[in-house]
């Protein structure tokens, strides 16, 4: 081959290789878990929320804020409103060895992304902290809480904050270390690597692992006063996607097909009972809750049990504002 032709092929090949590399990088980034989730430490469960599309659909940030005195002081000092300024948040759940301790059954480590006034937030943290630890170029503020709890908070960047109420500093240090490493698409905890590939694409919110831990009561999961036929150790893959309407999918990973059949039967009974106690008329929230229960379906797929329902933005906005 003549040198001129070689140079021509080379000149054509280099841009093509760069384009392929760019496409591969974009595909990897697209399929990667959200960065706020990749920064989280090892845990028993992870819950993630993307608030931007829900806020755009429901405008729940335009509703009046019913702030507790403590939250009102925080708002005044920092100017930060979670319903308006928080875009994405991921929280890891850590089972506590002593459920009767200060943290109860579960402790949390979270990473939030949004709009923060750095100067105001720093001043608030300094004014309320009992100590400040320097770690890997970051200030970690230790804020004493009620009943012996301790909250550690650090700013990772101009738009990202991490916090943990674990008794030790290991978890908040892990978040900072992952952030310093660049949080590549392949980074993340072992739970995230194992379960996130099973989360449906374009999920606005999702949870993986023992997501029932916060609702644990004597080894079982209790929601709204109803004890579900599920152990607190049950693994779930929960998700909310938009399919013309918001679609909730909760998948239990049972230990056997027999256990899945038992769970499906019990859940079907509970769903039928609950439907009779939700009024079809009343406030928009009550109507939305009734519609959600009416859409509930329970399906067994071998050792998995899938519970599905359609949710209205009104119901999600109501749940969000009640927090």
Tab-separated table of C-alpha atoms in Angstrom:
chain	number	residue	atom	x	y	z
A	1	UNK	CA	0.000	0.000	0.000
A	2	UNK	CA	1.271	3.442	-0.916
A	3	UNK	CA	2.250	5.755	1.959
A	4	UNK	CA	-0.379	8.248	0.830
A	5	UNK	CA	-3.166	5.655	1.146
A	6	UNK	CA	-1.861	4.589	4.557
A	7	UNK	CA	-1.977	8.163	5.773
A	8	UNK	CA	-5.504	8.509	4.414
A	9	UNK	CA	-6.692	5.366	6.210
A	10	UNK	CA	-4.964	6.525	9.369
A	11	UNK	CA	-6.620	9.932	9.167
A	12	UNK	CA	-9.992	8.263	8.733
A	13	UNK	CA	-9.404	5.658	11.427
A	14	UNK	CA	-8.421	7.914	14.299
A	15	UNK	CA	-11.669	9.961	14.332
A	16	UNK	CA	-13.691	6.749	13.981
A	17	UNK	CA	-11.925	5.186	16.974
A	18	UNK	CA	-12.456	8.349	19.006
A	19	UNK	CA	-16.157	8.304	18.088
A	20	UNK	CA	-16.477	4.640	19.104
A	21	UNK	CA	-14.702	5.368	22.392
A	22	UNK	CA	-17.049	8.290	23.043
A	23	UNK	CA	-20.119	6.157	22.312
A	24	UNK	CA	-18.883	3.397	24.645
A	25	UNK	CA	-18.233	5.956	27.385
A	26	UNK	CA	-21.725	7.429	26.957
A	27	UNK	CA	-23.358	3.978	27.042
A	28	UNK	CA	-21.464	3.070	30.216
A	29	UNK	CA	-22.443	6.363	31.808
A	30	UNK	CA	-26.088	5.891	30.762
A	31	UNK	CA	-26.279	2.442	32.340
A	32	UNK	CA	-24.354	3.467	35.451
A	33	UNK	CA	-26.157	4.114	38.739
A	34	UNK	CA	-26.631	7.796	39.656
A	35	UNK	CA	-23.513	9.383	41.124
A	36	UNK	CA	-25.160	10.102	44.481
A	37	UNK	CA	-25.782	6.341	44.798
A	38	UNK	CA	-22.289	5.345	43.666
A	39	UNK	CA	-20.803	7.427	46.479
A	40	UNK	CA	-22.625	5.536	49.232
A	41	UNK	CA	-20.784	3.098	51.527
A	42	UNK	CA	-21.514	-0.591	52.077
A	43	UNK	CA	-24.994	-1.037	53.525
A	44	UNK	CA	-28.039	-3.270	53.901
A	45	UNK	CA	-30.203	-1.244	51.516
A	46	UNK	CA	-30.163	1.795	49.230
A	47	UNK	CA	-33.036	4.137	48.385
A	48	UNK	CA	-32.841	6.744	45.601
A	49	UNK	CA	-35.124	9.630	44.549
A	50	UNK	CA	-34.934	11.905	41.515
A	51	UNK	CA	-37.123	14.816	42.603
A	52	UNK	CA	-36.788	17.012	39.520
A	53	UNK	CA	-39.370	15.297	37.262
A	54	UNK	CA	-41.815	14.740	40.142
A	55	UNK	CA	-41.501	18.407	41.108
A	56	UNK	CA	-42.110	19.467	37.516
A	57	UNK	CA	-45.204	17.241	37.263
A	58	UNK	CA	-46.810	17.937	40.633
A	59	UNK	CA	-45.429	21.412	41.587
A	60	UNK	CA	-45.299	20.265	45.207
A	61	UNK	CA	-42.606	22.889	45.836
A	62	UNK	CA	-45.208	25.620	45.292
A	63	UNK	CA	-47.243	24.527	48.300
A	64	UNK	CA	-46.880	26.372	51.646
A	65	UNK	CA	-44.203	24.983	53.940
A	66	UNK	CA	-45.491	23.588	57.237
A	67	UNK	CA	-42.152	23.750	59.004
A	68	UNK	CA	-41.408	22.524	62.495
A	69	UNK	CA	-39.574	25.034	64.709
A	70	UNK	CA	-36.269	23.236	64.117
A	71	UNK	CA	-36.758	23.140	60.325
A	72	UNK	CA	-37.882	26.785	60.341
A	73	UNK	CA	-34.595	27.778	61.996
A	74	UNK	CA	-32.698	25.748	59.412
A	75	UNK	CA	-34.607	27.440	56.567
A	76	UNK	CA	-33.915	30.892	57.934
A	77	UNK	CA	-30.214	30.192	58.440
A	78	UNK	CA	-29.428	28.381	55.169
A	79	UNK	CA	-32.178	29.391	52.731
A	80	UNK	CA	-32.314	25.736	51.648
A	81	UNK	CA	-35.721	24.186	50.981
A	82	UNK	CA	-35.489	20.497	50.174
A	83	UNK	CA	-38.728	20.519	48.155
A	84	UNK	CA	-37.431	23.344	45.956
A	85	UNK	CA	-33.637	22.937	45.974
A	86	UNK	CA	-32.937	19.211	46.290
A	87	UNK	CA	-32.700	17.439	42.916
A	88	UNK	CA	-31.410	13.942	43.690
A	89	UNK	CA	-30.781	12.036	46.875
A	90	UNK	CA	-29.558	8.536	47.676
A	91	UNK	CA	-29.643	7.057	51.173
A	92	UNK	CA	-28.014	3.886	52.444
A	93	UNK	CA	-29.647	1.978	55.302
A	94	UNK	CA	-27.436	0.333	57.931
A	95	UNK	CA	-28.869	-2.257	60.297
A	96	UNK	CA	-27.880	-1.472	63.876
A	97	UNK	CA	-26.669	-4.299	66.137
A	98	UNK	CA	-28.754	-2.959	69.038
A	99	UNK	CA	-32.286	-2.002	67.933
A	100	UNK	CA	-32.827	-0.393	71.324
A	101	UNK	CA	-29.835	1.914	70.920
A	102	UNK	CA	-29.912	5.635	69.991
A	103	UNK	CA	-30.377	4.933	66.270
A	104	UNK	CA	-33.020	2.266	66.694
A	105	UNK	CA	-33.243	-0.481	64.079
A	106	UNK	CA	-31.491	1.399	61.291
A	107	UNK	CA	-29.057	4.272	60.745
A	108	UNK	CA	-28.568	6.262	57.550
A	109	UNK	CA	-25.891	7.694	55.274
A	110	UNK	CA	-27.088	10.012	52.507
A	111	UNK	CA	-25.764	12.038	49.600
A	112	UNK	CA	-27.848	14.888	48.189
A	113	UNK	CA	-27.394	16.908	45.008
A	114	UNK	CA	-29.000	20.303	44.484
A	115	UNK	CA	-28.573	24.027	45.048
A	116	UNK	CA	-26.853	25.090	48.253
A	117	UNK	CA	-25.666	28.453	49.519
A	118	UNK	CA	-22.200	27.337	50.621
A	119	UNK	CA	-21.513	30.315	52.884
A	120	UNK	CA	-24.836	30.077	54.723
A	121	UNK	CA	-24.658	26.291	55.034
A	122	UNK	CA	-21.094	26.407	56.371
A	123	UNK	CA	-22.031	29.090	58.915
A	124	UNK	CA	-25.008	27.010	60.091
A	125	UNK	CA	-22.931	23.842	60.431
A	126	UNK	CA	-20.165	25.651	62.317
A	127	UNK	CA	-22.672	27.221	64.683
A	128	UNK	CA	-24.340	23.912	65.507
A	129	UNK	CA	-21.412	21.494	65.551
A	130	UNK	CA	-19.593	20.204	68.611
A	131	UNK	CA	-16.429	19.426	66.662
A	132	UNK	CA	-14.948	19.651	63.147
A	133	UNK	CA	-12.812	16.882	61.688
A	134	UNK	CA	-10.432	17.441	58.775
A	135	UNK	CA	-10.422	14.471	56.409
A	136	UNK	CA	-9.024	14.283	52.861
A	137	UNK	CA	-9.447	18.020	52.321
A	138	UNK	CA	-13.011	18.139	53.643
A	139	UNK	CA	-14.480	19.496	56.863
A	140	UNK	CA	-16.773	17.039	58.654
A	141	UNK	CA	-19.127	18.752	61.113
A	142	UNK	CA	-20.346	16.692	64.072
A	143	UNK	CA	-23.791	17.839	65.218
A	144	UNK	CA	-25.228	16.359	68.443
A	145	UNK	CA	-28.814	15.202	68.153
A	146	UNK	CA	-31.555	14.074	70.465
A	147	UNK	CA	-31.509	10.767	72.352
A	148	UNK	CA	-27.768	10.316	71.926
A	149	UNK	CA	-27.744	10.453	68.115
A	150	UNK	CA	-24.894	12.132	66.245
A	151	UNK	CA	-25.075	13.590	62.740
A	152	UNK	CA	-21.945	14.136	60.631
A	153	UNK	CA	-22.209	16.455	57.625
A	154	UNK	CA	-19.730	17.446	54.929
A	155	UNK	CA	-19.885	19.372	51.655
A	156	UNK	CA	-18.462	17.260	48.840
A	157	UNK	CA	-18.733	19.978	46.206
A	158	UNK	CA	-20.668	23.131	45.396
A	159	UNK	CA	-23.808	21.091	44.608
A	160	UNK	CA	-23.389	17.973	46.745
A	161	UNK	CA	-23.638	17.305	50.500
A	162	UNK	CA	-23.216	14.072	52.461
A	163	UNK	CA	-24.482	13.197	55.935
A	164	UNK	CA	-24.462	10.161	58.209
A	165	UNK	CA	-25.838	9.402	61.654
A	166	UNK	CA	-23.788	6.232	62.070
A	167	UNK	CA	-21.973	6.097	65.435
A	168	UNK	CA	-18.529	5.868	63.782
A	169	UNK	CA	-16.871	7.957	61.044
A	170	UNK	CA	-16.208	5.007	58.726
A	171	UNK	CA	-19.239	5.619	56.504
A	172	UNK	CA	-18.770	9.379	55.976
A	173	UNK	CA	-15.057	8.750	55.298
A	174	UNK	CA	-16.011	6.151	52.689
A	175	UNK	CA	-18.252	8.666	50.895
A	176	UNK	CA	-15.416	11.221	50.767
A	177	UNK	CA	-12.974	8.571	49.501
A	178	UNK	CA	-15.355	7.537	46.707
A	179	UNK	CA	-15.909	11.178	45.764
A	180	UNK	CA	-12.153	11.782	45.624
A	181	UNK	CA	-11.777	8.733	43.364
A	182	UNK	CA	-14.089	10.318	40.816
A	183	UNK	CA	-17.049	7.928	41.262
A	184	UNK	CA	-16.486	6.097	37.975
A	185	UNK	CA	-19.394	4.239	36.340
A	186	UNK	CA	-17.970	1.016	37.798
A	187	UNK	CA	-17.749	2.351	41.367
A	188	UNK	CA	-20.233	1.710	44.123
A	189	UNK	CA	-20.993	-0.690	46.939
A	190	UNK	CA	-21.338	-4.439	46.498
A	191	UNK	CA	-25.118	-4.159	46.946
A	192	UNK	CA	-25.332	-1.562	44.178
A	193	UNK	CA	-23.286	-3.745	41.821
A	194	UNK	CA	-25.449	-6.778	42.585
A	195	UNK	CA	-28.952	-5.321	42.433
A	196	UNK	CA	-28.917	-2.094	40.403
A	197	UNK	CA	-28.823	-3.954	37.021
A	198	UNK	CA	-32.290	-5.290	37.962
A	199	UNK	CA	-33.758	-1.811	38.489
A	200	UNK	CA	-36.001	-0.815	35.522
A	201	UNK	CA	-34.572	1.828	33.185
A	202	UNK	CA	-35.656	5.454	33.695
A	203	UNK	CA	-36.811	4.862	37.276
A	204	UNK	CA	-37.574	8.128	39.069
A	205	UNK	CA	-37.137	6.400	42.423
A	206	UNK	CA	-35.907	2.985	43.447
A	207	UNK	CA	-34.836	0.909	46.431
A	208	UNK	CA	-32.740	-2.253	46.664
A	209	UNK	CA	-31.843	-4.597	49.507
A	210	UNK	CA	-33.564	-4.754	52.895
A	211	UNK	CA	-35.631	-1.626	52.207
A	212	UNK	CA	-38.172	-2.721	54.816
A	213	UNK	CA	-35.748	-2.081	57.692
A	214	UNK	CA	-37.176	1.346	58.676
A	215	UNK	CA	-40.601	-0.302	59.066
A	216	UNK	CA	-39.278	-3.209	61.129
A	217	UNK	CA	-41.330	-4.252	64.125
A	218	UNK	CA	-40.328	-7.380	66.046
A	219	UNK	CA	-38.760	-8.926	62.965
A	220	UNK	CA	-41.586	-8.108	60.539
A	221	UNK	CA	-42.441	-5.140	58.324
A	222	UNK	CA	-45.272	-2.910	59.492
A	223	UNK	CA	-46.723	-0.089	57.347
A	224	UNK	CA	-49.636	2.137	58.384
A	225	UNK	CA	-50.256	-0.173	61.333
A	226	UNK	CA	-50.573	-3.236	59.076
A	227	UNK	CA	-48.076	-6.062	59.633
A	228	UNK	CA	-47.081	-7.484	56.264
A	229	UNK	CA	-46.275	-11.174	55.798
A	230	UNK	CA	-42.639	-10.303	55.146
A	231	UNK	CA	-39.483	-10.597	57.199
A	232	UNK	CA	-37.313	-7.518	57.776
A	233	UNK	CA	-34.525	-9.498	56.068
A	234	UNK	CA	-36.487	-9.789	52.826
A	235	UNK	CA	-34.655	-8.458	49.765
A	236	UNK	CA	-36.630	-6.107	47.523
A	237	UNK	CA	-36.212	-4.282	44.241
A	238	UNK	CA	-38.637	-1.361	44.330
A	239	UNK	CA	-39.062	1.229	41.596
A	240	UNK	CA	-41.265	4.073	40.382
A	241	UNK	CA	-41.307	4.732	36.636
A	242	UNK	CA	-43.394	6.954	34.381
A	243	UNK	CA	-45.546	5.134	31.801
A	244	UNK	CA	-48.153	7.750	31.011
A	245	UNK	CA	-48.769	7.554	34.750
A	246	UNK	CA	-46.452	6.800	37.639
A	247	UNK	CA	-46.019	3.050	38.017
A	248	UNK	CA	-44.909	1.451	41.292
A	249	UNK	CA	-43.270	-1.971	41.148
A	250	UNK	CA	-42.205	-3.836	44.300
A	251	UNK	CA	-40.475	-7.163	43.756
A	252	UNK	CA	-39.767	-9.522	46.640
A	253	UNK	CA	-36.884	-11.961	46.176
A	254	UNK	CA	-38.151	-14.915	48.192
A	255	UNK	CA	-35.943	-17.765	49.355
A	256	UNK	CA	-38.040	-20.379	47.528
A	257	UNK	CA	-41.007	-20.772	45.220
A	258	UNK	CA	-43.054	-22.123	48.125
A	259	UNK	CA	-42.311	-19.028	50.228
A	260	UNK	CA	-43.193	-16.805	47.273
A	261	UNK	CA	-46.552	-18.562	46.857
A	262	UNK	CA	-47.314	-18.051	50.547
A	263	UNK	CA	-46.379	-14.364	50.385
A	264	UNK	CA	-48.441	-13.772	47.240
A	265	UNK	CA	-51.501	-15.341	48.841
A	266	UNK	CA	-51.151	-13.314	52.040
A	267	UNK	CA	-50.507	-10.048	50.181
A	268	UNK	CA	-53.566	-10.590	47.988
A	269	UNK	CA	-55.705	-11.023	51.104
A	270	UNK	CA	-54.302	-7.847	52.680
A	271	UNK	CA	-54.765	-5.821	49.477
A	272	UNK	CA	-58.411	-6.897	49.229
A	273	UNK	CA	-59.018	-5.951	52.865
A	274	UNK	CA	-57.333	-2.547	52.598
A	275	UNK	CA	-59.303	-1.626	49.490
A	276	UNK	CA	-62.482	-1.695	51.512
A	277	UNK	CA	-61.176	0.895	53.975
A	278	UNK	CA	-60.111	3.583	51.475
A	279	UNK	CA	-62.889	6.054	50.577
A	280	UNK	CA	-63.528	6.692	46.885
A	281	UNK	CA	-64.547	10.293	47.589
A	282	UNK	CA	-63.113	13.051	49.749
A	283	UNK	CA	-59.931	15.098	49.493
A	284	UNK	CA	-57.747	14.780	46.362
A	285	UNK	CA	-55.250	12.828	48.472
A	286	UNK	CA	-57.913	10.359	49.639
A	287	UNK	CA	-59.182	9.852	46.099
A	288	UNK	CA	-55.622	9.346	44.826
A	289	UNK	CA	-54.958	6.774	47.562
A	290	UNK	CA	-58.183	4.920	46.697
A	291	UNK	CA	-57.203	4.825	43.012
A	292	UNK	CA	-53.739	3.520	43.890
A	293	UNK	CA	-55.193	0.660	45.962
A	294	UNK	CA	-57.704	-0.156	43.214
A	295	UNK	CA	-54.836	-0.529	40.723
A	296	UNK	CA	-52.829	-2.870	42.960
A	297	UNK	CA	-51.983	-6.295	41.526
A	298	UNK	CA	-50.024	-9.175	43.054
A	299	UNK	CA	-48.252	-11.659	40.792
A	300	UNK	CA	-45.976	-14.612	41.551
A	301	UNK	CA	-43.072	-15.383	39.200
A	302	UNK	CA	-41.384	-18.527	40.523
A	303	UNK	CA	-39.499	-17.402	43.657
A	304	UNK	CA	-40.332	-13.742	43.075
A	305	UNK	CA	-43.489	-11.852	44.047
A	306	UNK	CA	-44.295	-8.639	42.171
A	307	UNK	CA	-46.699	-6.040	43.532
A	308	UNK	CA	-47.661	-3.289	41.052
A	309	UNK	CA	-49.747	-0.131	41.283
A	310	UNK	CA	-50.348	3.169	39.496
A	311	UNK	CA	-49.667	6.328	41.490
A	312	UNK	CA	-50.828	9.867	40.816
A	313	UNK	CA	-48.486	12.855	41.245
A	314	UNK	CA	-51.019	14.122	43.811
A	315	UNK	CA	-50.346	11.122	46.035
A	316	UNK	CA	-46.570	11.446	45.729
A	317	UNK	CA	-46.704	15.173	46.430
A	318	UNK	CA	-48.839	14.553	49.484
A	319	UNK	CA	-46.432	11.901	50.779
A	320	UNK	CA	-43.459	14.182	50.159
A	321	UNK	CA	-44.991	17.160	51.969
A	322	UNK	CA	-45.860	15.016	54.974
A	323	UNK	CA	-42.181	14.319	55.645
